[in-house]
Short mmCIF file of C-alpha atoms in Angstrom, two decimals:
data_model
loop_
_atom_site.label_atom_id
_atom_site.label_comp_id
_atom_site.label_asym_id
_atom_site.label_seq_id
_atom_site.Cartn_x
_atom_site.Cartn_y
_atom_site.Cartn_z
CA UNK A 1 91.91 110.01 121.49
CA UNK A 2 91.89 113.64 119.21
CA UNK A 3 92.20 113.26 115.42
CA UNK A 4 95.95 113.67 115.41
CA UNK A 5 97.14 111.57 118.19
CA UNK A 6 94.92 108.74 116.16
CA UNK A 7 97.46 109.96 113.24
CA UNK A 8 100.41 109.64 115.10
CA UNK A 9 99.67 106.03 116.25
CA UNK A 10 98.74 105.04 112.96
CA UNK A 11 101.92 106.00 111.79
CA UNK A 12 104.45 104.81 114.31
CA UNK A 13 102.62 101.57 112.95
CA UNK A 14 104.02 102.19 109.68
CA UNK A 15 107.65 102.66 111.30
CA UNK A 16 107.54 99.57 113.33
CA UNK A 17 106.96 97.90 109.73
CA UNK A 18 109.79 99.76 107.83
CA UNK A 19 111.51 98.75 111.26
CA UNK A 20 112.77 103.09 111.41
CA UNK A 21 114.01 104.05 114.97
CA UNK A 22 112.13 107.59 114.25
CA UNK A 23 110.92 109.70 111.80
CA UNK A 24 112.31 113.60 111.86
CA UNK A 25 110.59 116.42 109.56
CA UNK A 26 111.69 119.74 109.49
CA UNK A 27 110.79 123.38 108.38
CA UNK A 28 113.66 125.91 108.13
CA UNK A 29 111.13 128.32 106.03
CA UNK A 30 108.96 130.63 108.03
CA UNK A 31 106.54 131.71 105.19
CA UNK A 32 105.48 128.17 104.58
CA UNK A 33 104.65 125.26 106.36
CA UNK A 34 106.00 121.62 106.06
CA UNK A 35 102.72 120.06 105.35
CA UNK A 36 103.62 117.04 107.34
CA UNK A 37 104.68 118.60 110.42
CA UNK A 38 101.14 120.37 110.45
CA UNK A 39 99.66 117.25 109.64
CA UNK A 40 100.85 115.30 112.73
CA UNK A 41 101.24 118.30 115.15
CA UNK A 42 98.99 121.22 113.98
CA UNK A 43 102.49 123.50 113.80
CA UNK A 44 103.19 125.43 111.17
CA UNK A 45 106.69 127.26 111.96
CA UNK A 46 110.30 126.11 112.33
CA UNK A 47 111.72 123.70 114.07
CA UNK A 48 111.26 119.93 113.85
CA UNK A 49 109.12 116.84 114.50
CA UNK A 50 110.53 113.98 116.17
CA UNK A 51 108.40 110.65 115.64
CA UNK A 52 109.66 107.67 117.68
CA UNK A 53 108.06 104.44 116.43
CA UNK A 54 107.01 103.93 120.49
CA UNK A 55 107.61 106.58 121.96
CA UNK A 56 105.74 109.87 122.64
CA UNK A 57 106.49 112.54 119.61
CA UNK A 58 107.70 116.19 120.06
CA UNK A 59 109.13 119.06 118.32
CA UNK A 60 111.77 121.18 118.47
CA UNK A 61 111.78 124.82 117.82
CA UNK A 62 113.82 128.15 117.97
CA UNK A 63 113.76 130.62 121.07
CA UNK A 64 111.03 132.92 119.29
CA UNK A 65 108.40 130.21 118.28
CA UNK A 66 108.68 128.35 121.35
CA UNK A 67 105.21 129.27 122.93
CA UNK A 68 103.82 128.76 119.47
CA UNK A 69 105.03 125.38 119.52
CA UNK A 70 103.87 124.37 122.72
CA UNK A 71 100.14 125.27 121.59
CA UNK A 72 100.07 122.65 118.84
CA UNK A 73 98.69 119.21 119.78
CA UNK A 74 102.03 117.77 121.08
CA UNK A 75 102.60 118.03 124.46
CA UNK A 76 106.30 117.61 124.79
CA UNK A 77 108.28 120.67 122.99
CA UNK A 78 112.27 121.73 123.16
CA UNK A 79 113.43 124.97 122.68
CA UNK A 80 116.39 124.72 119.75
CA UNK A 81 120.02 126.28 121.21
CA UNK A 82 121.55 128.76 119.20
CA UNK A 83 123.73 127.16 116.45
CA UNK A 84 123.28 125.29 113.53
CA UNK A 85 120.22 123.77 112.75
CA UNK A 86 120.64 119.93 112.29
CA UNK A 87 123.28 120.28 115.01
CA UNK A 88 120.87 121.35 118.01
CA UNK A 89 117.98 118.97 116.52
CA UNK A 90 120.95 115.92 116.60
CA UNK A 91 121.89 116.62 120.17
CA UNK A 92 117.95 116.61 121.58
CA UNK A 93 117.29 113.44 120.12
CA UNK A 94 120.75 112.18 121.85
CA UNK A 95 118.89 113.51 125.26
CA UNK A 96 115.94 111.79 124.57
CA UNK A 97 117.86 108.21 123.99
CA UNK A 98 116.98 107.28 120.67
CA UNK A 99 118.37 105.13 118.70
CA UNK A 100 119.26 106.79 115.51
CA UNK A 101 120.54 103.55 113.00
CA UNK A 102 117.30 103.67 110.66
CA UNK A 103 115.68 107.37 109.95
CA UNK A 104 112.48 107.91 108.16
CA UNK A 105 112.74 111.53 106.41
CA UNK A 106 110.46 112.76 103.67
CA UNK A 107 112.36 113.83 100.66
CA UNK A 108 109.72 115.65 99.22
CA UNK A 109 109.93 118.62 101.78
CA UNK A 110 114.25 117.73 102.17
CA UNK A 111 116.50 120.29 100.16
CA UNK A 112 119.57 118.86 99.22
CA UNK A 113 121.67 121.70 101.30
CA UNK A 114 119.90 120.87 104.46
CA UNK A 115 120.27 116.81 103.52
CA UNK A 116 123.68 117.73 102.88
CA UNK A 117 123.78 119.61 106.76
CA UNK A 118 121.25 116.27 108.31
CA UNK A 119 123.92 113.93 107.01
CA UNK A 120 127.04 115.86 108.88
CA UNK A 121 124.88 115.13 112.10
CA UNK A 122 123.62 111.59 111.02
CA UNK A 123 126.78 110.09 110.24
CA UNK A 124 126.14 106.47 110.59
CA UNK A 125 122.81 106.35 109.18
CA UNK A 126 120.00 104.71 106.95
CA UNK A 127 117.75 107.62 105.82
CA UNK A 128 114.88 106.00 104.03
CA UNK A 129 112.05 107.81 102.45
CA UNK A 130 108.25 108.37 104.22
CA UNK A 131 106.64 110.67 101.81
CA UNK A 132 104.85 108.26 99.93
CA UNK A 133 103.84 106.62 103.15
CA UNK A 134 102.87 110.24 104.59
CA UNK A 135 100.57 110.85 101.48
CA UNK A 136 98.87 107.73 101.59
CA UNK A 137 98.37 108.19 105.40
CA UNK A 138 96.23 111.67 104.26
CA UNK A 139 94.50 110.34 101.25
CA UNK A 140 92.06 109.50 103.69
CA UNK A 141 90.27 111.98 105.70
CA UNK A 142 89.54 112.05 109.35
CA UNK A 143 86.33 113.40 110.88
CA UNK A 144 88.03 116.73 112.28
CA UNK A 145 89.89 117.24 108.72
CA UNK A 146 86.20 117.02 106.47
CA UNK A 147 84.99 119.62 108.89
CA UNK A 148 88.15 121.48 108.07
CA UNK A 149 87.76 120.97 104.41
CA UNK A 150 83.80 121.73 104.70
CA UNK A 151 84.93 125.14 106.38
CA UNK A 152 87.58 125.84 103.51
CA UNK A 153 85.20 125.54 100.61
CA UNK A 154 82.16 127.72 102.25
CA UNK A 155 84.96 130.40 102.66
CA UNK A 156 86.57 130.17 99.36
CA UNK A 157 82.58 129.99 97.98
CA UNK A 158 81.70 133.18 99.64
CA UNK A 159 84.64 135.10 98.37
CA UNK A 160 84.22 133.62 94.71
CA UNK A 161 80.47 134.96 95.06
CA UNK A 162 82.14 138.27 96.00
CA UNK A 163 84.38 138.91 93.49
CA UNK A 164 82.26 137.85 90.67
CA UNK A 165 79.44 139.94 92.19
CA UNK A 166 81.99 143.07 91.52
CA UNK A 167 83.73 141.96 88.39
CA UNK A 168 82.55 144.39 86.46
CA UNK A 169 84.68 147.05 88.62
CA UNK A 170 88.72 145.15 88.06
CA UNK A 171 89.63 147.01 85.59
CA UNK A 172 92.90 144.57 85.20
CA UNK A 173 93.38 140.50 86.25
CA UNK A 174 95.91 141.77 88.83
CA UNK A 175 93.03 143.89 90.78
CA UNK A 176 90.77 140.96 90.74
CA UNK A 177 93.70 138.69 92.09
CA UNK A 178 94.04 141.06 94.82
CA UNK A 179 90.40 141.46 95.71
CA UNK A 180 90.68 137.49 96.38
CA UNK A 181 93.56 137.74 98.58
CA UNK A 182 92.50 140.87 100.19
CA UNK A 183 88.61 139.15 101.09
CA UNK A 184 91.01 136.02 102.08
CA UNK A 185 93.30 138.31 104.56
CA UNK A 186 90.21 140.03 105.83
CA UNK A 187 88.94 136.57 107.31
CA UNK A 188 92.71 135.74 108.80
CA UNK A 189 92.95 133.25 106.08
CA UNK A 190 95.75 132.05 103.36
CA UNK A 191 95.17 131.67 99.93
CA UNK A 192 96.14 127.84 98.42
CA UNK A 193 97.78 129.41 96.30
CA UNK A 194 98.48 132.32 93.91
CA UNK A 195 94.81 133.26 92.49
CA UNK A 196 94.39 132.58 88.55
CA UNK A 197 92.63 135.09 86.60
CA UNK A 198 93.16 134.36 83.25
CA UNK A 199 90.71 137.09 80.74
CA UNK A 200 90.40 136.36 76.94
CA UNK A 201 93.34 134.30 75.07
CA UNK A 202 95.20 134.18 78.38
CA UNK A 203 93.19 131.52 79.44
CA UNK A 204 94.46 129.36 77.21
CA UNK A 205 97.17 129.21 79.41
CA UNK A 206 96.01 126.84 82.76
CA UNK A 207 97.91 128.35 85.17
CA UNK A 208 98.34 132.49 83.76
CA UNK A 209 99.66 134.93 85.97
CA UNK A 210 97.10 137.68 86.37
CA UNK A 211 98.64 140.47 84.76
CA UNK A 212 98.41 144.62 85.33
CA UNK A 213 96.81 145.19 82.24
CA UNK A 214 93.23 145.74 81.06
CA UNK A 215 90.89 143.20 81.44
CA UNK A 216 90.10 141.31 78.02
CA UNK A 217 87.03 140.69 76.72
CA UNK A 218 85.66 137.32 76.27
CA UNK A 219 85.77 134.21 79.03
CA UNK A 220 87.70 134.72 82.34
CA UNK A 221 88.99 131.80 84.16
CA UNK A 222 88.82 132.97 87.58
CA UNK A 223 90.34 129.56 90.03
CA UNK A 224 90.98 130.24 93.87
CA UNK A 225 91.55 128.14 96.88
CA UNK A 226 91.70 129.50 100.61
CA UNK A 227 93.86 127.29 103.90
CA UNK A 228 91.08 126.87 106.76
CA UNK A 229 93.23 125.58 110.21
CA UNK A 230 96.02 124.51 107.17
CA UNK A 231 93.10 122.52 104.94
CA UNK A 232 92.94 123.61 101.31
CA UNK A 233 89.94 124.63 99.10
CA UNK A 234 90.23 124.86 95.22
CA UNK A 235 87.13 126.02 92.99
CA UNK A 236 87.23 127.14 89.56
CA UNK A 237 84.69 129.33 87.33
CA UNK A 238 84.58 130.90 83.84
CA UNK A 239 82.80 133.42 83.46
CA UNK A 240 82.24 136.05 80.23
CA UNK A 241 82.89 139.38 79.89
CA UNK A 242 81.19 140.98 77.29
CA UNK A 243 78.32 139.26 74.76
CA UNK A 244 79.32 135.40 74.15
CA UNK A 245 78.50 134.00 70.82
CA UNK A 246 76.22 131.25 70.47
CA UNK A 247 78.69 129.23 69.68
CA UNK A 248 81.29 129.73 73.11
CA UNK A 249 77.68 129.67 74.88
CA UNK A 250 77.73 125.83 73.39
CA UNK A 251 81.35 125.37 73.98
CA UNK A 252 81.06 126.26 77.78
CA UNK A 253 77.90 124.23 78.47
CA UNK A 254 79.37 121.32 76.86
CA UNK A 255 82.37 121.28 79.42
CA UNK A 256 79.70 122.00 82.54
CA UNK A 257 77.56 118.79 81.10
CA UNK A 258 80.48 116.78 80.87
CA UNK A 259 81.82 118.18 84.70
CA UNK A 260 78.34 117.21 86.03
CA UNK A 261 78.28 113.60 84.12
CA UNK A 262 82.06 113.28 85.10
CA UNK A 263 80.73 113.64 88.90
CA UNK A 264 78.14 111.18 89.19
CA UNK A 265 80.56 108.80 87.70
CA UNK A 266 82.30 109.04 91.01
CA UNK A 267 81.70 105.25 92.41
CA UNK A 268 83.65 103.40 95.32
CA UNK A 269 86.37 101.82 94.25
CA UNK A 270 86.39 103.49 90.76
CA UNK A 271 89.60 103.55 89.35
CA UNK A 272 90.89 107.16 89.07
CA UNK A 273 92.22 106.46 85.83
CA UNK A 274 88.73 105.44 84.80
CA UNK A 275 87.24 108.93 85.35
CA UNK A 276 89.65 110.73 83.77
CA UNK A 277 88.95 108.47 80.81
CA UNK A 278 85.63 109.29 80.97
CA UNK A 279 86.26 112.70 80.95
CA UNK A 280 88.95 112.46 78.07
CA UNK A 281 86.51 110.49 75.62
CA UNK A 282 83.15 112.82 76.56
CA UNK A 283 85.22 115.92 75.20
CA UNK A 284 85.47 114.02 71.87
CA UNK A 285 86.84 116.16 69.55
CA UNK A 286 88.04 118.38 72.09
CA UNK A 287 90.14 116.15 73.95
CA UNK A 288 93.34 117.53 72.40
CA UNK A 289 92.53 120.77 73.96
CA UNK A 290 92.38 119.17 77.45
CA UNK A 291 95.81 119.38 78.50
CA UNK A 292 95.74 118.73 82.66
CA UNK A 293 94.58 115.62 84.65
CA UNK A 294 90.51 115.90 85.81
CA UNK A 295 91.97 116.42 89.34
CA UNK A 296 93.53 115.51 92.30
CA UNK A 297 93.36 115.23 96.19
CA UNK A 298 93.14 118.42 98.37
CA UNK A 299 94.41 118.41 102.01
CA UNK A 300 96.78 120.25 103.67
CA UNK A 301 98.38 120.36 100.38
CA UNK A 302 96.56 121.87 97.26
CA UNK A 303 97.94 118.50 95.70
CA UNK A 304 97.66 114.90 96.98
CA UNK A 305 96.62 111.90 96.65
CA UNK A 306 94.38 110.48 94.71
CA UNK A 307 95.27 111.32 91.50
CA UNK A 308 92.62 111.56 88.63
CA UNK A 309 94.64 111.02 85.58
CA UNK A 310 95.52 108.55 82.79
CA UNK A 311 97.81 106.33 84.03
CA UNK A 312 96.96 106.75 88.19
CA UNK A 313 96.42 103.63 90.11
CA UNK A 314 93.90 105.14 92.84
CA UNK A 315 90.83 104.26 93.41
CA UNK A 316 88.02 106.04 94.97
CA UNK A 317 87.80 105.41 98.59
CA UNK A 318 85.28 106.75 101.91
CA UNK A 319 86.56 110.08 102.87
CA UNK A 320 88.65 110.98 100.10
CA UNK A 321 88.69 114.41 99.40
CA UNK A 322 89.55 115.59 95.78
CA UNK A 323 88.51 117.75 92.42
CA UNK A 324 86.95 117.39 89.22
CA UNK A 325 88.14 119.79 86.70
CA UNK A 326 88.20 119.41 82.98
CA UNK A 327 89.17 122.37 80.90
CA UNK A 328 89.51 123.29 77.25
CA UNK A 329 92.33 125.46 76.41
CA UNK A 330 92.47 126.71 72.53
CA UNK A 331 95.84 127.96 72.26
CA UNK A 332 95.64 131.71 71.63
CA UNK A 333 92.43 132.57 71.36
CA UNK A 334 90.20 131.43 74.67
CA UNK A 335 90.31 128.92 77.83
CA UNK A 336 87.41 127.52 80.18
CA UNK A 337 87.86 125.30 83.28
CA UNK A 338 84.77 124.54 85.62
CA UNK A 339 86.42 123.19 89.02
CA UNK A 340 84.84 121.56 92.53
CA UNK A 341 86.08 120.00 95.48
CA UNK A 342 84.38 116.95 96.39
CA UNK A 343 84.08 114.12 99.23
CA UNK A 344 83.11 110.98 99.18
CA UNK A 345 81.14 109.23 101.51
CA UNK A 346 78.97 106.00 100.90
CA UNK A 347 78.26 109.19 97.91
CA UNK A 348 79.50 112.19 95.92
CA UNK A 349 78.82 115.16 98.05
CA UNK A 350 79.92 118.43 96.06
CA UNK A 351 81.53 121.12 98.87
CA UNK A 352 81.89 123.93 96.76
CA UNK A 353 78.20 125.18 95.83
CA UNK A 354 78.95 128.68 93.74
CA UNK A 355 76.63 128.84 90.87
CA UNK A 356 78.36 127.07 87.65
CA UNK A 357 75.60 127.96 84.72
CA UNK A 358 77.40 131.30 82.66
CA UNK A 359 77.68 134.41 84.12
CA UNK A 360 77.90 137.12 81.86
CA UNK A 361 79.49 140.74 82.89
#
């Protein structure tokens, strides 16, 4: 049984609980992908999944990404008729007999338009809410996914390598932005998101928009993920442009110390909340200037579960998949944030390996 049919069966388990005839996702949005829908089916463009609680699944998509559709890993795929969306999805799952009394949808990726459009079709029934089901289902990594993840974090390490290695030529955050994204594009990967280059003050500012302007002097926050097969990486280093005081020098390998203590922490069945505390009372004095959570799951989402913050209820589990990264963000004047992606299994293994001592440009 492949990785994602295990999925599937493990969640029609969770239906048969929550006694739902089916679950239906959907992706109207062909520059993004509903993370769930990749999740169960490895497709990434629009249409819809269909999950009866024992039945075989399948999706549904438009005329033009038919053929894409029926190269994921679901066998059984529909081509959509040409009207409204929710219209052809309701009369496909009328062909295929199912009973349609008690829906699982997940609100997180539902609009309220297209809720509005589901419920025209779905007159007479009980939509109740799978997405924290669906992120507790991927808080836990299978085999094929770490390899993913493994894969992700080499590539995003080799382009973070790259671009500091020619730092000294961006004349502006915006050129070193696109650098990342171009190095990303060149391997036919996505970015996890929008690349943070954040020079001078404007790091004090966690997630700055690099900006077409010159370069400051002083530390650069430089954060940047890339999606391997839909799996996210996220790694995060400061570096310094110009001649650091002693001082900042002191400042920055305080934060890596505490990064690296905060890491071997990492325990199984720590509470999440516990780390972050650890984190928050290392920084002493400069735990008002640590304005973020210490990290978070990474998946086919840049954010998931666990959650590494105050008041999370997580604990640290075998094959989770998540960050550590504390920051210190002086409001107008400079920002650092040292970031990894780590697994754990029986141990801590780090995935992202880029050199985290100062680099100075």
């Amino acid at each position: 049984m492949n990785s994602i049919a295990m999925k599937v069966k493990e969640f029609q388990s969770i239906l048969e609980k929550k006694n739902s005839d089916f679950a239906l996702f959907y992706n109207s949005d062909s520059s993004k992908a509903n993370p769930n829908m990749l999740y169960f089916s490895g497709y990434k463009g629009i249409g819809a999944l269909v999950v009866p609680k024992n039945k075989m699944p399948f999706l549904i998509a438009p005329a033009m990404e038919f053929e894409r559709a029926k190269k994921s890993m679901i066998k059984k795929a529909y081509s959509m008729e040409k009207k409204r969306f929710f219209d052809s999805i309701y009369k496909i799952i009328r062909k295929n007999g199912l009973k349609a009394k008690n829906i699982a949808i997940d609100k997180n990726n539902f609009t309220l338009n297209s809720y509005r459009h589901f419920r025209k079709q779905f007159k007479k029934t009980n939509a109740r809410d799978i997405s924290f089901d669906c992120l507790k289902l991927r808080e836990l990594k299978a085999e094929e996914e770490i390899q993913f993840l493994k894969k992700s974090c080499s590539y995003a390490d080799k382009i973070m390598q790259k671009a500091i290695k020619n730092f000294k030529d961006f004349k502006a955050e915006s050129e070193a932005a696109a650098f990342l994204e171009y190095e990303a594009k060149k391997l036919g990967l996505e970015t996890s998101f929008n690349p943070i280059i954040a020079s001078g003050s404007n790091g004090s500012m966690p997630h700055h928009e690099p900006l077409n302007a010159k370069m400051k002097k002083g530390f650069c926050v430089i954060d940047f993920g890339v999606k391997y097969k839909g799996y996210c990486s996220d790694i995060t280093r400061t570096i310094y442009i110009g001649n650091p005081s002693k001082k900042e020098k002191e400042i920055y390998n305080f934060l890596l110390d505490m990064q690296k203590g905060a890491i071997n922490q990492i325990k199984y069945n720590k509470k999440c909340s516990a780390l972050y505390d650890f984190a928050n009372q290392k920084l002493g004095k400069y735990k008002k200037y640590f304005t973020h959570g210490l990290g978070q799951g990474v998946g086919v989402e840049i954010h998931e579960l666990p959650n590494l913050t105050l008041n999370s209820k997580d604990r640290i589990k075998d094959n989770m998949v998540f960050t550590i990264e504390p920051g210190i963000y002086f409001p107008k004047r400079f920002g650092i944030r040292i970031e990894d992606t780590v697994m754990f299994r029986d141990k801590t293994i780090i995935l992202t390996k880029t050199e985290k001592d100062l680099i100075i440009i």
